[in-house]
Amino acid sequence: MINPVKVIVVGMGARAMIYAGEALSHPELFTIAGIVDINQERVHTAQQLFHVPDSHCFRTVEELTAVPQFADAVINCTMDRLHVATTIPLLKKGYDVLLEKPFAVNQQEADALLRCADETKRTVMICHVLRYAPFYREIRKILGSGEIGRIINIQMNEQVSYFHESVSYVRGKYASPELCGSGMLLSKCSHDLDIMAWLMKENLPKTVASVGSVFQFIPEMAPENAGTHCLNNCPAERNCAYSAKRLYIENPQRWANNIWHDSGVSQPTAEEKKRLLSEADNPYSRCVYRCGLKIVDHQSILIAFSDGATGTFSMNGGAAASGRNIHITGTKGEIIGNFESQQFSVRLIKPEHPGGQISRIVDVSADQLGNPHGNGDQAVVQDFFSLLRDEAASFCCTTLADSMVGHRLVFLAEESREKGGESVRY
């Protein structure tokens, strides 16, 4: 029998609970030995769930690192801007770390973390869970087989639904670089640019150019006579697609839970929801057009790779529905797919066939099961422990150095955007 890995969870939010929950399903892999969070209600909830003693519960990483090491690894799910500041002392203390993405909010932080990992000889793995989704995993296998030849161009886009956009990126905590530490491209799309870099494999980027702006969520786009607060002073509320009352109370979707979580009530009644959104200082009921949005709501990137191939990525916030699309053109064929449909088509150049091509559908629904991350949340945790045990990790495994490529693409894209779209060298 192999002893389960002892793990401390730092930042016990929604993402951390998903990863930590795997300890209940796979106690042979790991156990939760400690908890770090400034929110004592979260600590208490996790403490009861995972049977963690009081002596192993802490408010800060400083408190944790002040005591002798009592576990093997840490799952770090703090806010983006805290990732490097909290991970470096953990590495120096002797812990290996599974770190939520994005692992850094700028190039200087990224370089500092990489240096520390090298100096301490500790393992840092990044939670790029979409690599593990059957959809992208199968595409990577086909590219590796050479079936569609050498990649000429890879096009990707992410449609961020108007619901998710309003909750997280206009009214929520990711709307402000001062709070989350980064813009929307890094906080929302580091998954996507990591996927592009991973699919291109050793073919590194050469130049990056990007443009984007706040197009929709500005005062000029507000409905006529719109107020500043949906539930208190807005005569246009009933006809507004972004009405907080309509989106979060009358027609809630899965992102609505984030609102109640951030408001400090886990399971509010209908009356409590109305009361919370009626409070003047509740950010989730502000008019989306009058939030003073400081991050872009749409952005496009053009990448030139070292062998002459090109890649494009577009993020569009406020779409009717969420969606990730991909179209890869190779010298022998192409791959076209939509992540949410759980399938993609492979088209091959065949002059001898009617229409000059043959095609097939690759359906991954049996494995993906409609999961938002294609079951990647669970797979990344299991791969982390394989890595710690010196077992063969999967080809999806994202080490810190490996993840640097996609992050650097984001940093350079932001630099280019700020320069008005000027191309910058990788």
Short mmCIF file of C-alpha atoms in Angstrom, two decimals:
data_model
loop_
_atom_site.label_atom_id
_atom_site.label_comp_id
_atom_site.label_asym_id
_atom_site.label_seq_id
_atom_site.Cartn_x
_atom_site.Cartn_y
_atom_site.Cartn_z
CA MET A 1 0.00 0.00 0.00
CA ILE A 2 1.19 3.54 -0.82
CA ASN A 3 0.52 6.03 1.95
CA PRO A 4 -1.87 8.80 0.92
CA VAL A 5 -0.26 12.19 0.29
CA LYS A 6 -0.97 14.72 3.05
CA VAL A 7 -2.25 17.98 1.60
CA ILE A 8 -2.91 21.47 2.94
CA VAL A 9 -5.46 23.63 1.12
CA VAL A 10 -4.69 27.35 0.92
CA GLY A 11 -7.66 29.53 -0.07
CA MET A 12 -10.75 27.42 0.57
CA GLY A 13 -13.02 28.88 -2.13
CA ALA A 14 -15.18 27.18 -4.73
CA ARG A 15 -12.27 25.90 -6.86
CA ALA A 16 -10.43 24.55 -3.83
CA MET A 17 -13.50 22.66 -2.63
CA ILE A 18 -13.72 20.89 -6.00
CA TYR A 19 -10.09 19.75 -5.82
CA ALA A 20 -10.16 18.95 -2.11
CA GLY A 21 -13.40 17.00 -2.56
CA GLU A 22 -11.45 14.38 -4.50
CA ALA A 23 -9.93 13.33 -1.17
CA LEU A 24 -13.35 12.02 -0.17
CA SER A 25 -13.68 10.02 -3.40
CA HIS A 26 -10.05 8.84 -3.48
CA PRO A 27 -8.75 8.59 0.11
CA GLU A 28 -6.05 6.24 -1.16
CA LEU A 29 -4.51 9.16 -3.08
CA PHE A 30 -4.53 11.97 -0.52
CA THR A 31 -6.00 13.36 2.65
CA ILE A 32 -6.63 16.96 3.70
CA ALA A 33 -4.28 17.63 6.60
CA GLY A 34 -4.56 21.40 6.95
CA ILE A 35 -6.56 24.48 5.91
CA VAL A 36 -5.55 28.10 5.38
CA ASP A 37 -8.17 30.81 4.82
CA ILE A 38 -8.88 34.20 6.32
CA ASN A 39 -12.63 33.43 6.22
CA GLN A 40 -13.26 31.42 9.37
CA GLU A 41 -16.67 30.22 8.20
CA ARG A 42 -15.02 28.51 5.23
CA VAL A 43 -12.35 27.07 7.49
CA HIS A 44 -14.97 25.64 9.86
CA THR A 45 -16.99 24.11 7.01
CA ALA A 46 -13.92 22.44 5.50
CA GLN A 47 -12.64 21.42 8.90
CA GLN A 48 -15.83 19.49 9.61
CA LEU A 49 -15.88 17.91 6.16
CA PHE A 50 -12.27 16.73 6.15
CA HIS A 51 -11.78 16.17 9.91
CA VAL A 52 -8.90 18.62 10.29
CA PRO A 53 -7.79 19.43 13.86
CA ASP A 54 -7.75 23.03 15.12
CA SER A 55 -3.95 22.94 15.33
CA HIS A 56 -3.77 22.54 11.55
CA CYS A 57 -6.07 25.45 10.66
CA PHE A 58 -4.54 28.84 9.88
CA ARG A 59 -5.59 32.29 8.72
CA THR A 60 -2.52 33.03 6.60
CA VAL A 61 0.40 31.34 4.85
CA GLU A 62 2.69 33.18 7.26
CA GLU A 63 1.05 31.34 10.15
CA LEU A 64 1.38 28.02 8.31
CA THR A 65 5.06 28.41 7.45
CA ALA A 66 5.85 29.44 11.04
CA VAL A 67 5.18 25.88 12.25
CA PRO A 68 7.12 22.71 11.36
CA GLN A 69 6.13 21.08 8.05
CA PHE A 70 3.39 18.52 8.66
CA ALA A 71 2.23 17.66 5.13
CA ASP A 72 3.69 16.82 1.73
CA ALA A 73 1.96 19.24 -0.61
CA VAL A 74 -0.33 22.25 -0.91
CA ILE A 75 -3.27 23.02 -3.17
CA ASN A 76 -3.12 26.80 -3.60
CA CYS A 77 -6.40 28.40 -4.73
CA THR A 78 -5.93 31.95 -3.48
CA MET A 79 -6.89 34.95 -5.63
CA ASP A 80 -4.76 35.46 -8.74
CA ARG A 81 -2.70 38.35 -7.38
CA LEU A 82 -1.73 36.26 -4.31
CA HIS A 83 -0.51 33.16 -6.14
CA VAL A 84 3.19 34.00 -6.29
CA ALA A 85 3.35 35.76 -2.92
CA THR A 86 1.85 32.71 -1.18
CA THR A 87 3.56 29.98 -3.20
CA ILE A 88 7.18 31.13 -2.79
CA PRO A 89 7.23 30.73 1.03
CA LEU A 90 5.50 27.36 0.67
CA LEU A 91 8.20 26.13 -1.70
CA LYS A 92 10.93 27.40 0.61
CA LYS A 93 9.28 25.55 3.49
CA GLY A 94 9.49 22.28 1.52
CA TYR A 95 5.99 21.85 0.11
CA ASP A 96 5.18 20.81 -3.46
CA VAL A 97 2.31 22.88 -4.88
CA LEU A 98 -0.69 22.37 -7.13
CA LEU A 99 -1.37 25.97 -8.12
CA GLU A 100 -4.54 27.42 -9.62
CA LYS A 101 -4.21 29.31 -12.88
CA PRO A 102 -3.14 31.93 -13.75
CA PHE A 103 -0.03 31.21 -11.71
CA ALA A 104 1.23 34.82 -11.98
CA VAL A 105 -0.23 38.17 -13.05
CA ASN A 106 2.87 39.56 -14.80
CA GLN A 107 6.17 38.39 -16.27
CA GLN A 108 8.24 39.54 -13.30
CA GLU A 109 6.19 37.46 -10.89
CA ALA A 110 6.28 34.48 -13.24
CA ASP A 111 10.08 34.63 -13.48
CA ALA A 112 10.42 34.93 -9.70
CA LEU A 113 8.28 31.84 -9.11
CA LEU A 114 10.17 29.81 -11.71
CA ARG A 115 13.50 30.76 -10.10
CA CYS A 116 12.23 29.76 -6.66
CA ALA A 117 10.97 26.39 -7.92
CA ASP A 118 14.36 25.72 -9.53
CA GLU A 119 16.28 26.75 -6.43
CA THR A 120 14.16 24.73 -3.99
CA LYS A 121 13.81 21.72 -6.34
CA ARG A 122 10.11 21.58 -5.51
CA THR A 123 7.33 20.58 -7.89
CA VAL A 124 4.82 23.17 -9.06
CA MET A 125 1.97 21.99 -11.27
CA ILE A 126 -0.61 24.38 -12.74
CA CYS A 127 -4.36 23.68 -12.86
CA HIS A 128 -4.90 23.98 -16.61
CA VAL A 129 -7.80 21.57 -16.33
CA LEU A 130 -9.00 21.94 -19.93
CA ARG A 131 -5.94 20.05 -21.16
CA TYR A 132 -7.48 16.99 -19.54
CA ALA A 133 -10.87 17.38 -21.19
CA PRO A 134 -11.45 14.56 -23.73
CA PHE A 135 -12.23 17.16 -26.42
CA TYR A 136 -8.78 18.75 -26.37
CA ARG A 137 -6.98 15.55 -25.45
CA GLU A 138 -8.25 13.80 -28.58
CA ILE A 139 -7.38 16.78 -30.77
CA ARG A 140 -3.84 16.72 -29.40
CA LYS A 141 -3.54 13.00 -30.19
CA ILE A 142 -4.64 13.52 -33.79
CA LEU A 143 -2.19 16.37 -34.26
CA GLY A 144 0.57 14.20 -32.82
CA SER A 145 -0.25 11.41 -35.27
CA GLY A 146 0.43 13.71 -38.21
CA GLU A 147 -2.95 12.92 -39.76
CA ILE A 148 -3.69 16.51 -40.79
CA GLY A 149 -0.03 17.31 -41.53
CA ARG A 150 1.83 20.36 -40.25
CA ILE A 151 -0.28 23.08 -38.70
CA ILE A 152 -0.62 26.17 -40.89
CA ASN A 153 -3.11 28.07 -38.80
CA ILE A 154 -5.01 27.58 -35.55
CA GLN A 155 -8.09 29.71 -34.82
CA MET A 156 -9.72 29.72 -31.39
CA ASN A 157 -12.35 31.85 -29.73
CA GLU A 158 -14.19 31.97 -26.44
CA GLN A 159 -17.70 33.34 -26.19
CA VAL A 160 -18.37 34.49 -22.63
CA SER A 161 -22.11 34.41 -21.96
CA TYR A 162 -23.83 37.63 -20.95
CA PHE A 163 -24.77 35.91 -17.69
CA HIS A 164 -21.21 34.92 -16.77
CA GLU A 165 -19.89 38.24 -18.04
CA SER A 166 -22.19 40.23 -15.77
CA VAL A 167 -21.57 38.11 -12.66
CA SER A 168 -17.80 37.78 -12.83
CA TYR A 169 -16.32 40.36 -15.18
CA VAL A 170 -18.54 43.44 -14.89
CA ARG A 171 -20.11 43.35 -11.42
CA GLY A 172 -17.89 40.76 -9.78
CA LYS A 173 -14.42 40.53 -8.27
CA TYR A 174 -12.70 39.91 -11.61
CA ALA A 175 -13.83 43.28 -12.98
CA SER A 176 -11.04 45.17 -11.27
CA PRO A 177 -7.30 44.65 -11.89
CA GLU A 178 -6.68 46.15 -8.44
CA LEU A 179 -8.68 43.34 -6.82
CA CYS A 180 -7.88 40.28 -8.94
CA GLY A 181 -4.49 41.50 -10.19
CA SER A 182 -5.08 41.02 -13.91
CA GLY A 183 -7.26 41.81 -16.89
CA MET A 184 -9.95 39.61 -18.37
CA LEU A 185 -7.65 37.90 -20.86
CA LEU A 186 -5.55 36.40 -18.09
CA SER A 187 -8.32 35.63 -15.60
CA LYS A 188 -10.71 34.12 -18.17
CA CYS A 189 -8.64 32.96 -21.14
CA SER A 190 -5.33 31.67 -19.76
CA HIS A 191 -6.95 28.25 -20.33
CA ASP A 192 -7.33 28.95 -24.04
CA LEU A 193 -3.88 30.35 -24.75
CA ASP A 194 -2.35 27.48 -22.80
CA ILE A 195 -4.32 25.08 -25.01
CA MET A 196 -3.05 26.81 -28.16
CA ALA A 197 0.57 26.67 -26.97
CA TRP A 198 0.12 23.02 -25.95
CA LEU A 199 -1.35 22.04 -29.33
CA MET A 200 1.53 23.79 -31.12
CA LYS A 201 3.97 21.84 -28.91
CA GLU A 202 7.64 22.78 -29.47
CA ASN A 203 6.70 25.41 -32.07
CA LEU A 204 7.20 28.51 -29.93
CA PRO A 205 5.65 31.91 -30.64
CA LYS A 206 7.74 34.55 -32.41
CA THR A 207 5.57 37.70 -32.30
CA VAL A 208 2.26 38.72 -30.70
CA ALA A 209 -0.17 41.51 -31.60
CA SER A 210 -3.48 42.33 -29.92
CA VAL A 211 -6.35 44.82 -29.88
CA GLY A 212 -9.37 45.17 -27.60
CA SER A 213 -11.51 47.64 -25.70
CA VAL A 214 -14.54 48.21 -23.50
CA PHE A 215 -17.20 48.30 -26.19
CA GLN A 216 -20.48 47.36 -24.56
CA PHE A 217 -20.36 48.13 -20.83
CA ILE A 218 -20.16 51.92 -20.95
CA PRO A 219 -22.74 54.60 -19.97
CA GLU A 220 -23.52 55.39 -23.62
CA MET A 221 -24.88 51.86 -24.11
CA ALA A 222 -27.31 52.00 -21.17
CA PRO A 223 -31.08 51.88 -21.87
CA GLU A 224 -32.82 55.25 -21.92
CA ASN A 225 -33.61 56.51 -18.39
CA ALA A 226 -31.57 53.69 -16.80
CA GLY A 227 -30.73 54.16 -13.13
CA THR A 228 -27.64 53.18 -11.20
CA HIS A 229 -29.13 50.27 -9.22
CA CYS A 230 -31.39 47.57 -10.70
CA LEU A 231 -33.70 47.02 -7.74
CA ASN A 232 -33.84 50.52 -6.33
CA ASN A 233 -33.94 53.24 -8.95
CA CYS A 234 -34.15 51.85 -12.48
CA PRO A 235 -37.34 52.34 -14.54
CA ALA A 236 -35.71 50.39 -17.40
CA GLU A 237 -35.08 47.26 -15.28
CA ARG A 238 -37.97 45.17 -16.64
CA ASN A 239 -36.72 45.40 -20.22
CA CYS A 240 -32.99 45.15 -19.54
CA ALA A 241 -31.15 41.91 -20.36
CA TYR A 242 -28.77 42.61 -17.47
CA SER A 243 -31.40 43.21 -14.78
CA ALA A 244 -30.00 41.76 -11.55
CA LYS A 245 -33.51 40.78 -10.49
CA ARG A 246 -34.17 38.88 -13.72
CA LEU A 247 -30.74 37.24 -13.95
CA TYR A 248 -30.06 36.30 -10.34
CA ILE A 249 -33.51 35.78 -8.78
CA GLU A 250 -36.13 35.08 -11.45
CA ASN A 251 -34.00 33.22 -14.03
CA PRO A 252 -30.82 32.14 -12.22
CA GLN A 253 -28.09 30.06 -13.84
CA ARG A 254 -25.11 28.33 -12.25
CA TRP A 255 -23.04 31.50 -11.86
CA ALA A 256 -25.71 33.03 -9.59
CA ASN A 257 -24.38 30.94 -6.68
CA ASN A 258 -21.18 33.02 -6.78
CA ILE A 259 -23.23 36.08 -5.83
CA TRP A 260 -24.67 34.56 -2.67
CA HIS A 261 -21.30 33.02 -1.78
CA ASP A 262 -19.59 36.42 -2.08
CA SER A 263 -22.42 38.04 -0.14
CA GLY A 264 -21.76 35.70 2.79
CA VAL A 265 -24.96 33.62 2.57
CA SER A 266 -24.59 30.12 1.19
CA GLN A 267 -28.26 29.18 0.75
CA PRO A 268 -30.43 32.30 0.90
CA THR A 269 -34.21 32.24 0.64
CA ALA A 270 -35.99 34.17 -2.11
CA GLU A 271 -36.65 37.02 0.31
CA GLU A 272 -33.03 37.09 1.42
CA LYS A 273 -31.88 37.24 -2.20
CA LYS A 274 -34.11 40.25 -2.84
CA ARG A 275 -32.90 41.91 0.33
CA LEU A 276 -29.24 41.34 -0.53
CA LEU A 277 -29.62 42.74 -4.03
CA SER A 278 -31.58 45.72 -2.70
CA GLU A 279 -28.69 46.83 -0.53
CA ALA A 280 -27.13 49.95 -1.98
CA ASP A 281 -23.57 48.69 -1.58
CA ASN A 282 -24.13 45.27 -3.17
CA PRO A 283 -21.97 45.32 -6.33
CA TYR A 284 -24.10 42.65 -8.03
CA SER A 285 -27.10 44.93 -8.48
CA ARG A 286 -25.26 47.90 -10.00
CA CYS A 287 -26.15 48.93 -13.54
CA VAL A 288 -23.68 47.05 -15.75
CA TYR A 289 -23.31 50.14 -17.94
CA ARG A 290 -22.31 52.35 -15.01
CA CYS A 291 -19.77 50.13 -13.23
CA GLY A 292 -16.75 51.99 -14.61
CA LEU A 293 -15.38 48.76 -16.05
CA LYS A 294 -11.57 48.77 -16.04
CA ILE A 295 -10.96 45.65 -18.11
CA VAL A 296 -11.81 45.00 -21.78
CA ASP A 297 -15.01 43.22 -22.74
CA HIS A 298 -13.59 41.90 -26.03
CA GLN A 299 -10.08 41.27 -27.33
CA SER A 300 -8.36 39.59 -30.28
CA ILE A 301 -4.82 38.26 -30.63
CA LEU A 302 -2.63 37.39 -33.63
CA ILE A 303 0.37 35.12 -33.05
CA ALA A 304 3.19 34.29 -35.47
CA PHE A 305 4.99 31.05 -34.61
CA SER A 306 8.66 30.30 -35.18
CA ASP A 307 8.07 28.04 -38.20
CA GLY A 308 5.76 30.52 -39.97
CA ALA A 309 2.44 29.14 -38.74
CA THR A 310 -0.11 31.59 -37.36
CA GLY A 311 -2.67 31.55 -34.60
CA THR A 312 -5.60 33.77 -33.69
CA PHE A 313 -7.67 33.97 -30.55
CA SER A 314 -10.70 36.13 -29.79
CA MET A 315 -12.54 36.63 -26.51
CA ASN A 316 -16.03 38.11 -26.70
CA GLY A 317 -17.85 39.03 -23.51
CA GLY A 318 -21.63 39.32 -23.47
CA ALA A 319 -22.45 36.56 -25.95
CA ALA A 320 -25.85 34.85 -25.99
CA ALA A 321 -24.27 31.58 -24.86
CA SER A 322 -20.91 30.36 -23.59
CA GLY A 323 -18.77 28.52 -26.10
CA ARG A 324 -15.24 27.58 -27.08
CA ASN A 325 -14.59 27.03 -30.80
CA ILE A 326 -11.51 25.77 -32.62
CA HIS A 327 -10.47 25.42 -36.27
CA ILE A 328 -7.04 24.02 -37.11
CA THR A 329 -5.84 23.97 -40.72
CA GLY A 330 -3.01 21.60 -41.60
CA THR A 331 -1.18 20.70 -44.80
CA LYS A 332 -3.24 17.49 -45.14
CA GLY A 333 -6.57 18.45 -43.60
CA GLU A 334 -8.32 20.29 -40.80
CA ILE A 335 -10.06 19.93 -37.44
CA ILE A 336 -13.20 21.93 -36.62
CA GLY A 337 -15.05 21.74 -33.33
CA ASN A 338 -17.01 23.27 -30.50
CA PHE A 339 -16.16 22.26 -26.95
CA GLU A 340 -19.74 22.46 -25.66
CA SER A 341 -21.03 20.18 -28.43
CA GLN A 342 -18.58 17.51 -27.19
CA GLN A 343 -17.50 16.61 -30.70
CA PHE A 344 -15.32 17.80 -33.57
CA SER A 345 -14.87 16.91 -37.23
CA VAL A 346 -11.70 15.80 -38.98
CA ARG A 347 -11.57 16.63 -42.70
CA LEU A 348 -8.80 15.23 -44.88
CA ILE A 349 -7.72 16.24 -48.38
CA LYS A 350 -8.53 13.33 -50.73
CA PRO A 351 -8.66 14.28 -54.45
CA GLU A 352 -9.85 10.80 -55.43
CA HIS A 353 -13.05 11.09 -53.36
CA PRO A 354 -16.26 12.90 -54.31
CA GLY A 355 -15.91 16.51 -53.23
CA GLY A 356 -12.15 16.12 -52.86
CA GLN A 357 -12.21 15.29 -49.17
CA ILE A 358 -13.31 12.77 -46.55
CA SER A 359 -14.50 13.60 -43.05
CA ARG A 360 -15.45 11.94 -39.81
CA ILE A 361 -16.93 13.05 -36.50
CA VAL A 362 -15.08 12.41 -33.25
CA ASP A 363 -17.62 12.29 -30.42
CA VAL A 364 -16.24 12.56 -26.87
CA SER A 365 -19.58 12.95 -25.08
CA ALA A 366 -19.34 9.51 -23.47
CA ASP A 367 -16.19 10.67 -21.63
CA GLN A 368 -16.96 14.36 -21.20
CA LEU A 369 -20.51 13.84 -19.89
CA GLY A 370 -21.38 17.52 -20.29
CA ASN A 371 -18.96 18.49 -17.52
CA PRO A 372 -18.00 22.22 -17.77
CA HIS A 373 -14.31 21.31 -17.69
CA GLY A 374 -14.67 17.89 -19.28
CA ASN A 375 -13.83 16.18 -15.95
CA GLY A 376 -10.47 17.94 -16.04
CA ASP A 377 -10.85 19.12 -12.43
CA GLN A 378 -10.67 15.55 -11.21
CA ALA A 379 -7.98 14.42 -13.66
CA VAL A 380 -5.56 17.24 -12.83
CA VAL A 381 -5.62 16.32 -9.14
CA GLN A 382 -4.85 12.68 -9.85
CA ASP A 383 -2.04 13.64 -12.24
CA PHE A 384 -0.48 15.85 -9.57
CA PHE A 385 -0.12 12.92 -7.21
CA SER A 386 1.31 10.74 -9.97
CA LEU A 387 3.93 13.44 -10.48
CA LEU A 388 4.77 13.54 -6.77
CA ARG A 389 5.21 9.77 -6.68
CA ASP A 390 7.57 9.83 -9.68
CA GLU A 391 5.01 7.85 -11.65
CA ALA A 392 4.35 8.55 -15.31
CA ALA A 393 2.24 11.70 -15.50
CA SER A 394 -0.09 12.09 -18.47
CA PHE A 395 0.83 14.09 -21.58
CA CYS A 396 -1.61 16.72 -20.31
CA CYS A 397 0.50 17.47 -17.21
CA THR A 398 1.26 21.20 -16.90
CA THR A 399 4.50 21.93 -15.09
CA LEU A 400 5.40 25.50 -14.23
CA ALA A 401 7.91 25.84 -17.08
CA ASP A 402 5.43 24.33 -19.52
CA SER A 403 2.70 26.73 -18.46
CA MET A 404 4.98 29.73 -18.96
CA VAL A 405 4.40 29.82 -22.73
CA GLY A 406 0.65 30.44 -22.53
CA HIS A 407 1.07 32.98 -19.73
CA ARG A 408 3.74 34.87 -21.65
CA LEU A 409 1.38 35.05 -24.63
CA VAL A 410 -1.15 36.82 -22.39
CA PHE A 411 1.43 39.23 -20.97
CA LEU A 412 2.66 40.17 -24.45
CA ALA A 413 -0.89 40.48 -25.78
CA GLU A 414 -1.65 43.00 -23.04
CA GLU A 415 1.55 44.89 -23.83
CA SER A 416 0.59 45.01 -27.51
CA ARG A 417 -2.97 46.14 -26.76
CA GLU A 418 -1.70 48.96 -24.58
CA LYS A 419 0.55 50.02 -27.48
CA GLY A 420 -2.41 50.20 -29.83
CA GLY A 421 -1.91 46.78 -31.43
CA GLU A 422 1.82 47.07 -32.12
CA SER A 423 3.49 43.69 -32.64
CA VAL A 424 5.89 42.61 -29.86
CA ARG A 425 8.51 39.90 -29.95
CA TYR A 426 8.12 36.78 -27.85
#
